[in-house]
mmCIF file of C-alpha atoms and ligand atoms in Angstrom:
data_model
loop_
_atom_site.group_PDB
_atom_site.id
_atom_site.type_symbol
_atom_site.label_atom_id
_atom_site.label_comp_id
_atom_site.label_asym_id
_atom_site.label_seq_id
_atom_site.Cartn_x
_atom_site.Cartn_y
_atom_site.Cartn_z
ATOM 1 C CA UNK A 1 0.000 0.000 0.000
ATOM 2 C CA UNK A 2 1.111 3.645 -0.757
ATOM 3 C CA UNK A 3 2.435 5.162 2.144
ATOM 4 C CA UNK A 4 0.101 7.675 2.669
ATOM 5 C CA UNK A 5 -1.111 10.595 5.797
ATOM 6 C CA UNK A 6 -3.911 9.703 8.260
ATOM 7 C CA UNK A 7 -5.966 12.782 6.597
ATOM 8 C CA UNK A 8 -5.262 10.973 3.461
ATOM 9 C CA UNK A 9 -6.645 7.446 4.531
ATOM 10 C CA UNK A 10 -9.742 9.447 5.747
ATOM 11 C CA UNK A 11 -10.420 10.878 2.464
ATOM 12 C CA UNK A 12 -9.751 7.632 0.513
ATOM 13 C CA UNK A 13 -12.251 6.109 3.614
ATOM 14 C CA UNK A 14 -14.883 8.415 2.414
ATOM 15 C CA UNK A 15 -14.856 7.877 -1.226
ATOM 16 C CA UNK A 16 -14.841 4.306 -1.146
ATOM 17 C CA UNK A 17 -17.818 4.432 1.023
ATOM 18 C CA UNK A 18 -19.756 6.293 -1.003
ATOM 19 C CA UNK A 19 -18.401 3.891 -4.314
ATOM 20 C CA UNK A 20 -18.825 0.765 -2.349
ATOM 21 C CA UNK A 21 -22.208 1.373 -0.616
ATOM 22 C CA UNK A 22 -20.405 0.665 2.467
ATOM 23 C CA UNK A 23 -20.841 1.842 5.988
ATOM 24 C CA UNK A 24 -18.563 1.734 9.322
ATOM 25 C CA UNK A 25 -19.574 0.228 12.038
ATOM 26 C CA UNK A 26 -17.563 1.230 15.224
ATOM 27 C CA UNK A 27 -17.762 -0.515 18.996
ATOM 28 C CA UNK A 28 -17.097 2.151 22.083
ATOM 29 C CA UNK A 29 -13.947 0.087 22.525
ATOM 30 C CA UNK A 30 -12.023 1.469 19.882
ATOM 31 C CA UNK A 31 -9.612 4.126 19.488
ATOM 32 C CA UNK A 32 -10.892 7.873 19.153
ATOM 33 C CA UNK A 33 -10.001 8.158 15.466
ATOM 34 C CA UNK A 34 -11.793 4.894 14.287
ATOM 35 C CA UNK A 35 -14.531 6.006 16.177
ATOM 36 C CA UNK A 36 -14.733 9.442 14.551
ATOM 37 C CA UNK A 37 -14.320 7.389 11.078
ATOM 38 C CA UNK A 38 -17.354 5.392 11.923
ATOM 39 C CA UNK A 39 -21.124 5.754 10.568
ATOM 40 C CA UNK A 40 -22.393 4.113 13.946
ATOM 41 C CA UNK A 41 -20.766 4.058 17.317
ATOM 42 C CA UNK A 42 -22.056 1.443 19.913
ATOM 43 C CA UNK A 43 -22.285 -1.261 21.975
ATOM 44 C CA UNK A 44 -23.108 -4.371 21.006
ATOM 45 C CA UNK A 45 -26.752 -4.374 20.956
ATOM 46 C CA UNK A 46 -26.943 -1.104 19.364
ATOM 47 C CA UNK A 47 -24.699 -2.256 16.461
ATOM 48 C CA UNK A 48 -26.165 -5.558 16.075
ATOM 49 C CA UNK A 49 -29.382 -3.819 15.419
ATOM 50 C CA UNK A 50 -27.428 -1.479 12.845
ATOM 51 C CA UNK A 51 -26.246 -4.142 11.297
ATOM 52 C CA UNK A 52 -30.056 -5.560 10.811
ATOM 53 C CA UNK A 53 -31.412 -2.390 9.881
ATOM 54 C CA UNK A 54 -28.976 -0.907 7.154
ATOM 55 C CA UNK A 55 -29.317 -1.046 3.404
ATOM 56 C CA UNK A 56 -25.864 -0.754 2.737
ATOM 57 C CA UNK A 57 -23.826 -3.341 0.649
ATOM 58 C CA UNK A 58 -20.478 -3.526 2.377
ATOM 59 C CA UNK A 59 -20.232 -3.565 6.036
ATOM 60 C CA UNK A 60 -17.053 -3.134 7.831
ATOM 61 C CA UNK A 61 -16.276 -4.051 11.191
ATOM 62 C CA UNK A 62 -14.086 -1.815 13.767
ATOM 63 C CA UNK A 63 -14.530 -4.620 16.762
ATOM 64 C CA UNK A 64 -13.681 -7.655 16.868
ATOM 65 C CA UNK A 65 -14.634 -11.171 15.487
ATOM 66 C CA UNK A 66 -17.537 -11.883 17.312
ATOM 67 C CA UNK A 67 -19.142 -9.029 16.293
ATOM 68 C CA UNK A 68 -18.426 -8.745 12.820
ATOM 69 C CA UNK A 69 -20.060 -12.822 12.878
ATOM 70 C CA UNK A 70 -23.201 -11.340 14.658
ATOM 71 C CA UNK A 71 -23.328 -8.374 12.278
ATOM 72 C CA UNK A 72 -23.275 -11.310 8.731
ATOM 73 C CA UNK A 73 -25.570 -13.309 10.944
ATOM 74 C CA UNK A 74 -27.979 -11.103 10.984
ATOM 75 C CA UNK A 75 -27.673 -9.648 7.209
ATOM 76 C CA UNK A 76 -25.982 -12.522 5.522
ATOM 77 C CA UNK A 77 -26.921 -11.405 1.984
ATOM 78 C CA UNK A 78 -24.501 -8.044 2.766
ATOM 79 C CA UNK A 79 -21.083 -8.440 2.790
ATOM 80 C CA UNK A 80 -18.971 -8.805 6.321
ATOM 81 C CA UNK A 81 -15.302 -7.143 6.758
ATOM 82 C CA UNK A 82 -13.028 -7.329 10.065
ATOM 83 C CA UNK A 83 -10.074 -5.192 8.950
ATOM 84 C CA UNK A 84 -8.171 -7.830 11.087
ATOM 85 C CA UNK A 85 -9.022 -10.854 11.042
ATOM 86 C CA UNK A 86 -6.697 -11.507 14.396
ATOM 87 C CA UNK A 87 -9.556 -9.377 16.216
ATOM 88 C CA UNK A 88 -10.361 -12.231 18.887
ATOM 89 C CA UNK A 89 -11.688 -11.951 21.996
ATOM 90 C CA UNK A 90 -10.539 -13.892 25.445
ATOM 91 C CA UNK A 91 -13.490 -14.086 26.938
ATOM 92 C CA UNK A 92 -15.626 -16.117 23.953
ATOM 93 C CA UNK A 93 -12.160 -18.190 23.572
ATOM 94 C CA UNK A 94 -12.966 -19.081 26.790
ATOM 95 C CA UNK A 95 -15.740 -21.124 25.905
ATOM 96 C CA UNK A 96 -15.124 -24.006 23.403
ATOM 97 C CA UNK A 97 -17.873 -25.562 21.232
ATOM 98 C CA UNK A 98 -17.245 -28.932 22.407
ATOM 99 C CA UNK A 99 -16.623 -28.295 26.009
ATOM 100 C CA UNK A 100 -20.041 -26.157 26.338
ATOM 101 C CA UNK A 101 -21.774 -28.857 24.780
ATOM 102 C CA UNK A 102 -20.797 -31.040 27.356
ATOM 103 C CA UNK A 103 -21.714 -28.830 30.063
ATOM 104 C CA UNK A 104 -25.684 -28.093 28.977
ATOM 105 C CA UNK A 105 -25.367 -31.716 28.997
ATOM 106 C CA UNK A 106 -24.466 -32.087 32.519
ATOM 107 C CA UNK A 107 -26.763 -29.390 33.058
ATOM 108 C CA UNK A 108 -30.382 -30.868 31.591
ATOM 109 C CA UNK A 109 -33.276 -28.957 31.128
ATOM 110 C CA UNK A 110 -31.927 -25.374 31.341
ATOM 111 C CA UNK A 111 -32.731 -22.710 28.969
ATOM 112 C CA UNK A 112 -29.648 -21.882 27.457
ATOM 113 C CA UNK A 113 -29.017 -17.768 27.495
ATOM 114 C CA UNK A 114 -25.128 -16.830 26.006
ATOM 115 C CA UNK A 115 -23.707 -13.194 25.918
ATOM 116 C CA UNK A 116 -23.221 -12.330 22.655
ATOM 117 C CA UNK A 117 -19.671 -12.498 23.333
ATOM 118 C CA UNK A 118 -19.339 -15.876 22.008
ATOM 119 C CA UNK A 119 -18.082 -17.157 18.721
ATOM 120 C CA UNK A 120 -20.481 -18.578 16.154
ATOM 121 C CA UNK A 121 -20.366 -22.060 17.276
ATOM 122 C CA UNK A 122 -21.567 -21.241 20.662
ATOM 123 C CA UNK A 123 -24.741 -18.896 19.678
ATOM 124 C CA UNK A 124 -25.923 -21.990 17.488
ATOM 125 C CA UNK A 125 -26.010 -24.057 20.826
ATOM 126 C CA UNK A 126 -28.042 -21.265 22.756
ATOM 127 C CA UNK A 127 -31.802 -20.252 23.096
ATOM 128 C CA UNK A 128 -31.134 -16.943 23.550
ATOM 129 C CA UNK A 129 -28.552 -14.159 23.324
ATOM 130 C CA UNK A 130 -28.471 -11.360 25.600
ATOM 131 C CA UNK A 131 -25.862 -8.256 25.668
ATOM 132 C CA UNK A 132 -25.102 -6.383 29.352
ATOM 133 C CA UNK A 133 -27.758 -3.985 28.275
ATOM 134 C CA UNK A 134 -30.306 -6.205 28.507
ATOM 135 C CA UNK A 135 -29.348 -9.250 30.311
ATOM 136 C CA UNK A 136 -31.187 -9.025 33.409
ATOM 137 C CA UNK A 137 -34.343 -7.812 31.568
ATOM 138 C CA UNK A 138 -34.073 -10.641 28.955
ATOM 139 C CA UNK A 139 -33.749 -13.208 32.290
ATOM 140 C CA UNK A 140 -36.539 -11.647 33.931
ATOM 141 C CA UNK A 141 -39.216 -11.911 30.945
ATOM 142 C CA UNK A 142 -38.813 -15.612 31.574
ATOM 143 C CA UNK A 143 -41.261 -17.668 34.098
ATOM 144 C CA UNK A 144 -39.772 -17.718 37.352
ATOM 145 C CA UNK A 145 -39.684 -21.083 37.793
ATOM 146 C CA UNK A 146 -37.386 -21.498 34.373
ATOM 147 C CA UNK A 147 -33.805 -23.042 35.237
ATOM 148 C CA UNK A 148 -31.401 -21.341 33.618
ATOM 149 C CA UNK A 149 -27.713 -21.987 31.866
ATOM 150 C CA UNK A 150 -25.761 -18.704 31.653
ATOM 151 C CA UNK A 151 -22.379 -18.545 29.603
ATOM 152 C CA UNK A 152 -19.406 -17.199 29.353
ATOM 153 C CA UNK A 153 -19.094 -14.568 31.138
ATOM 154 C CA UNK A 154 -19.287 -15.759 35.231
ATOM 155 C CA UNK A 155 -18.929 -12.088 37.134
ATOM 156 C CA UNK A 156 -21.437 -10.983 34.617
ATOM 157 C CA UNK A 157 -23.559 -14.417 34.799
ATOM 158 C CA UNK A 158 -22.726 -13.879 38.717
ATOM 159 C CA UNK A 159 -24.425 -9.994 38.486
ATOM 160 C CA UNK A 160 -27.682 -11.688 36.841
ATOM 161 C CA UNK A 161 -27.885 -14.126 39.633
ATOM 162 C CA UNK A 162 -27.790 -11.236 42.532
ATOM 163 C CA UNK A 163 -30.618 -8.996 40.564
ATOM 164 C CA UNK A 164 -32.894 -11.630 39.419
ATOM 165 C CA UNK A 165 -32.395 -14.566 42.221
ATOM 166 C CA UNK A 166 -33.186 -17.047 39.403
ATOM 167 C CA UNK A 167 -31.843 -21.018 39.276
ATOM 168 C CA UNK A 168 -28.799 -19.995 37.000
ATOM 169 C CA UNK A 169 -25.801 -22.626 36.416
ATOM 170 C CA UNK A 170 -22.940 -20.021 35.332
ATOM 171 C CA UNK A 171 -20.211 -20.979 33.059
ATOM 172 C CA UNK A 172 -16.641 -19.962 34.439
ATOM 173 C CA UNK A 173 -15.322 -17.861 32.009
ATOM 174 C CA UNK A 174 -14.208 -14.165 31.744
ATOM 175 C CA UNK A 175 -12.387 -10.838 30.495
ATOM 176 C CA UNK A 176 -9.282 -10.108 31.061
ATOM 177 C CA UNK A 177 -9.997 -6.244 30.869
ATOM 178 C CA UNK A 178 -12.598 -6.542 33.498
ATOM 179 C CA UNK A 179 -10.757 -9.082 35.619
ATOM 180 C CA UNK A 180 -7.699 -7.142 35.882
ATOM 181 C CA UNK A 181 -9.441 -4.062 37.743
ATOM 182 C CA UNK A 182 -8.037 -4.132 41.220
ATOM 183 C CA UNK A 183 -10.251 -2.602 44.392
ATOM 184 C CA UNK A 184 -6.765 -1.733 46.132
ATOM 185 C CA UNK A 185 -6.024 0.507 43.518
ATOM 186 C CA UNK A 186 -9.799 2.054 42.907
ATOM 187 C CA UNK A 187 -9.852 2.549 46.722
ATOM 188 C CA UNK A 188 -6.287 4.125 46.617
ATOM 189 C CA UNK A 189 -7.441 6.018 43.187
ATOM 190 C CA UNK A 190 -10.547 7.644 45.181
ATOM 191 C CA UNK A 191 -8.517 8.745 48.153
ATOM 192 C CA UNK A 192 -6.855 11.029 45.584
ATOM 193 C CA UNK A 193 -10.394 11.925 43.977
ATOM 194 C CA UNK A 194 -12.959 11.522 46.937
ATOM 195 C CA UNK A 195 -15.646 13.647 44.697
ATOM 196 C CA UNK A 196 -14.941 11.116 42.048
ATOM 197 C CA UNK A 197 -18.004 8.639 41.117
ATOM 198 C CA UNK A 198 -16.702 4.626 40.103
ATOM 199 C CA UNK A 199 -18.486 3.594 37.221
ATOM 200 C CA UNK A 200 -17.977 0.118 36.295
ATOM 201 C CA UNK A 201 -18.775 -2.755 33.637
ATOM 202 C CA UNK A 202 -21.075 -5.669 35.151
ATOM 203 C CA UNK A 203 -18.377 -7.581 33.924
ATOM 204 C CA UNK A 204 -16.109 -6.586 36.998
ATOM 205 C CA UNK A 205 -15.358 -8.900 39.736
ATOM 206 C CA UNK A 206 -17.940 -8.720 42.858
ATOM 207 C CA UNK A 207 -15.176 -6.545 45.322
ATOM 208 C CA UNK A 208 -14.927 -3.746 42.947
ATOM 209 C CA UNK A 209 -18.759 -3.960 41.636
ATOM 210 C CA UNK A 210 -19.482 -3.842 45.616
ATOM 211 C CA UNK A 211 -17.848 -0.512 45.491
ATOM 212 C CA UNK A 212 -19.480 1.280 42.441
ATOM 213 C CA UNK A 213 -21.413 4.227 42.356
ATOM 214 C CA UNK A 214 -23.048 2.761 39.344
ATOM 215 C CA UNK A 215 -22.846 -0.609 37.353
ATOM 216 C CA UNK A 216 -23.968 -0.859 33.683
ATOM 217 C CA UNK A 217 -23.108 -1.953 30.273
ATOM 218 C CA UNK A 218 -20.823 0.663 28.277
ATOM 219 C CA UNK A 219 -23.549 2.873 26.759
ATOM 220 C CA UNK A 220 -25.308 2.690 30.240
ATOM 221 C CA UNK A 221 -22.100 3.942 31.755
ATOM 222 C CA UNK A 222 -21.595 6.603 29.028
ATOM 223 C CA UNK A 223 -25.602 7.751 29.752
ATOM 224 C CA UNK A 224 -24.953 8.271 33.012
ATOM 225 C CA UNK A 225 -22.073 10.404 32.948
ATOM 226 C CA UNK A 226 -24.314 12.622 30.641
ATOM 227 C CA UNK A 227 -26.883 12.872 32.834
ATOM 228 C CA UNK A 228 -25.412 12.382 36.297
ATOM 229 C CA UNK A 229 -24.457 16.023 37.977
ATOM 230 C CA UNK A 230 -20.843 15.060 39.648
ATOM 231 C CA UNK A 231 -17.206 16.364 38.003
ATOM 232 C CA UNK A 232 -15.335 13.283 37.936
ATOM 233 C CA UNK A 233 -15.644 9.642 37.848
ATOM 234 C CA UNK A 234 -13.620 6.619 38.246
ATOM 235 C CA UNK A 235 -14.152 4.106 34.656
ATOM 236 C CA UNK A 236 -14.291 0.361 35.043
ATOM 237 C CA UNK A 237 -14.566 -0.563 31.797
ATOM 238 C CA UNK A 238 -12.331 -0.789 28.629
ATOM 239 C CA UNK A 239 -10.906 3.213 28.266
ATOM 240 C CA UNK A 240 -12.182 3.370 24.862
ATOM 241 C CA UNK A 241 -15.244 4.719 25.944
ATOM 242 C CA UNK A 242 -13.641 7.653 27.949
ATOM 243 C CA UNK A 243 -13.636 8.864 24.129
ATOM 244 C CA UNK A 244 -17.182 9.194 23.837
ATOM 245 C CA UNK A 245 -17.366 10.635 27.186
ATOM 246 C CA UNK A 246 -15.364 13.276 26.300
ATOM 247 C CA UNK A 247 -17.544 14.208 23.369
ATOM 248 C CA UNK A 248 -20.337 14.646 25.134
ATOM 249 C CA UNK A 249 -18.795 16.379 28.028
ATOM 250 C CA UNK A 250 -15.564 17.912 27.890
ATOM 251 C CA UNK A 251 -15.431 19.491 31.140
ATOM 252 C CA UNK A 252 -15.710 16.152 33.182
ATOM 253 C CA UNK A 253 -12.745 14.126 34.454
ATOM 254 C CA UNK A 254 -12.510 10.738 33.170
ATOM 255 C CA UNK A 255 -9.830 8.571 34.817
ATOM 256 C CA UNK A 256 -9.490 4.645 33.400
ATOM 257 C CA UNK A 257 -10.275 2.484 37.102
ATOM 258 C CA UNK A 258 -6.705 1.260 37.650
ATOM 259 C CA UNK A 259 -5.397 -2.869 37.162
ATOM 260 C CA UNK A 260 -3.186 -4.581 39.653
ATOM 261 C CA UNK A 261 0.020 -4.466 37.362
ATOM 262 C CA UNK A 262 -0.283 -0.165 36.699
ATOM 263 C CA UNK A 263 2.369 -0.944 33.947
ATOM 264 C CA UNK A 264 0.720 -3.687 32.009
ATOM 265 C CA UNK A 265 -2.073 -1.325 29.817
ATOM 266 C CA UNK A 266 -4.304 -3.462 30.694
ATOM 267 C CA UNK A 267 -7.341 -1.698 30.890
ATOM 268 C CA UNK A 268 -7.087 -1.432 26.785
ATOM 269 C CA UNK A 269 -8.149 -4.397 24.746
ATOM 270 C CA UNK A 270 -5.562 -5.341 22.609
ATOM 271 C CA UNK A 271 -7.927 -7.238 20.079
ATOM 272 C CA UNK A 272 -9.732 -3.765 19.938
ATOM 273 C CA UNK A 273 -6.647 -2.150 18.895
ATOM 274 C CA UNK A 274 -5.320 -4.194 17.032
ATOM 275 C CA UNK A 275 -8.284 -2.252 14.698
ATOM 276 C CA UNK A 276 -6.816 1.004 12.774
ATOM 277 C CA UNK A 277 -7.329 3.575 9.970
ATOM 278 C CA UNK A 278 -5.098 2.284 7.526
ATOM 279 C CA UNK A 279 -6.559 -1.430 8.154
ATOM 280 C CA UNK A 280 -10.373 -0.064 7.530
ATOM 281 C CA UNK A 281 -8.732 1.436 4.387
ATOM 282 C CA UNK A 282 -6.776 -1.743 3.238
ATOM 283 C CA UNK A 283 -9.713 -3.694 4.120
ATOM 284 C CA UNK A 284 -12.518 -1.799 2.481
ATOM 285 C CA UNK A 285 -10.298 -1.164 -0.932
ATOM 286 C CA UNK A 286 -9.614 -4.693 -0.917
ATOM 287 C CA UNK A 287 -13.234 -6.441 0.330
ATOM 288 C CA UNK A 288 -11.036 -8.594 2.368
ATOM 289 C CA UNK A 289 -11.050 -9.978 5.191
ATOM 290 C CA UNK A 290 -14.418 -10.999 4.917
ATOM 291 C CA UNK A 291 -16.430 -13.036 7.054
ATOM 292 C CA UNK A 292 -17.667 -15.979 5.743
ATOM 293 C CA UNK A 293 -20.325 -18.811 7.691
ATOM 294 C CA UNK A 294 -22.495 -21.187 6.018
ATOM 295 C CA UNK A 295 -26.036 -21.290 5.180
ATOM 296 C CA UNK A 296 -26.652 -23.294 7.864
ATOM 297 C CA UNK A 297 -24.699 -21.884 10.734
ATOM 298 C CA UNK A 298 -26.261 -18.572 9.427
ATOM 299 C CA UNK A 299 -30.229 -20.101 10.284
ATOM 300 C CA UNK A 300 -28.785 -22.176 13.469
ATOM 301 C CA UNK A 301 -26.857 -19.063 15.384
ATOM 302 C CA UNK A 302 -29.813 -16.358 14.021
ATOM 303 C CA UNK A 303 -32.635 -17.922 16.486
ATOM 304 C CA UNK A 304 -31.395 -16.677 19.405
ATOM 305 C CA UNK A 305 -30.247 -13.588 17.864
ATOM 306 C CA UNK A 306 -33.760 -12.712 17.046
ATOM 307 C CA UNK A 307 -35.384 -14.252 20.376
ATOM 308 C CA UNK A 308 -33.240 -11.550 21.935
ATOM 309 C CA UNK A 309 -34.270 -8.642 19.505
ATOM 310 C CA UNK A 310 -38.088 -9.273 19.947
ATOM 311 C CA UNK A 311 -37.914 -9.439 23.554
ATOM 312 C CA UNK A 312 -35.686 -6.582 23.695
ATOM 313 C CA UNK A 313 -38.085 -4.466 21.170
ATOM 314 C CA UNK A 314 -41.033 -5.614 23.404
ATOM 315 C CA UNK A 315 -39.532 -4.487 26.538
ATOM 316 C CA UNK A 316 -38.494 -1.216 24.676
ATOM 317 C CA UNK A 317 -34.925 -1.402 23.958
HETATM 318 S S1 SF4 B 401 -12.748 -6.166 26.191
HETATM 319 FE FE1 SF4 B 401 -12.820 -8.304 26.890
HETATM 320 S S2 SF4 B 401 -14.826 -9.040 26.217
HETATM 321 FE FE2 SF4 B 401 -14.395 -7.156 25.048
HETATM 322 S S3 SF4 B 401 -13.407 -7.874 23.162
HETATM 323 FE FE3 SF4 B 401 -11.741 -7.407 24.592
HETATM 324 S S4 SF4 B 401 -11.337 -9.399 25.595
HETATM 325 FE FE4 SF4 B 401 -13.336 -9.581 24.608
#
């Protein structure tokens, strides 16, 4: 590829767009400028409803794999790109195919819920997907008596248990982002800050959720800071989202919720990053990489897709 400037690659962004029918799909976790490239900026529910709603040709990706999978799930007739294909995500690697098949085994009966962080082959073993926007609401439209298999992610599987006090069996998997936050450090941190307000992910572990001010999925977390009155807050979530933050108000102090290891970065997701301007531009110029999954994957993994979109629409989402 020519070596080109960034202001260059944003041009070149634009008028293949507008040649390729194509439109930019951007999660919160994603740096500033692929954000600000983006048609649509959101969290996972939000875009997987873009992605249904859209008449555009080409779709393109900024997240990471299992996202770009939900987004051709849902429009497989449009055409899927992940500007890196390496995009993964630890948390749905931490749930295997064959090893959650076994365990809804050993777990008869149970309605089978999954967070849409999961790759393909997990959604076309579940009943139902649900995001951290509407997890607890999707669990609570069932009867109360319904048992209930929650995967992969156990602090927020753990979170659903606490608000709804349903019969959930929890799958023990989890981010490394949101497992790294420490409650030393936040308590330290807020010492410094006392007027600051922690905001975290439900993903967190229990100690530092026990702490927060506020717990919600990231576009609950940015809503709040919009609407809430205090100066400062304390993030527990992926810093990508201090971005939109920003935006929307400048004057507030954002400051990432601290790991154990302060010099590890971990509080980024390096899957998310590994997502940039010149990749959207290789990728889109090129229509590769593109996601590709078979007919019938496509049918299996869209049922609980669209069992959580009509519940979600019904309880006015
Ligand atoms: S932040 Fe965690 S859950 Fe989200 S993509 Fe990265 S590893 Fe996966």
């Amino acid at each position: 590829m020519d070596k080109i400037d960034s202001i260059d690659y944003i041009s070149r962004i634009k008028n293949l767009k507008r040649q390729k029918n194509a439109i930019i799909l951007s999660h919160y976790y994603q740096t500033g400028d692929v954000q600000d490239i983006a048609d649509f900026v959101g969290d996972s529910l939000a875009l997987s409803q873009k992605a249904a709603s859209n008449d555009a040709d080409i779709i393109v990706f900024a997240g990471v794999k299992f996202m770009a999978e939900t987004a051709k799930i849902l429009s497989p007739e449009k055409k899927v790109l992940l500007p890196d294909i390496n995009a993964g995500c630890t948390l749905a690697d931490s749930c295997r195919a064959e090893d959650f098949s076994r365990f809804i085994g050993e777990n008869p009966g149970r309605t089978v819920i999954t967070y849409v962080n999961t790759n393909v082959d997990i959604k076309v073993l579940s009943d139902i997907i649900c995001t951290s926007s509407n997890a607890v609401q999707i669990v609570e439209s069932l009867p109360e008596n319904e048992k209930i298999i929650f995967a992969p992610d156990r602090n927020l599987g753990n979170y659903i248990l606490n608000k709804t006090g349903r019969d959930i069996v929890i799958w023990d998997g989890s981010c490394h982002i949101h497992e790294e936050f420490s409650l030393e450090a936040i308590l330290e941190l807020k010492k410094t800050y006392p007027d600051a307000k922690i905001i975290v992910h439900p993903e967190c572990k229990l100690p530092v959720r026990m702490i927060a001010d506020f717990i919600g999925s990231t576009s609950a977390l940015l809503q709040y800071t919009k609407s809430d009155k205090s100066n400062r807050y304390i993030v527990g979530t992926e810093r990508g989202i201090i971005h939109q933050m920003r935006k929307a108000n400048p004057s507030k102090d954002y400051i990432p919720a601290p790991p154990k290891d302060s010099t590890c970065g971990c509080s980024e997701c390096s899957f998310m990053k590994l997502i940039t301007i010149e990749k959207i531009y290789k990728c889109l110029m090129e229509e590769n990489p593109e996601i590709i999954i078979d007919k019938d994957t496509v049918a299996k993994a869209r049922k609980p897709i669209i069992r959580m979109m009509e519940i979600s629409e019904k309880l006015g989402f």
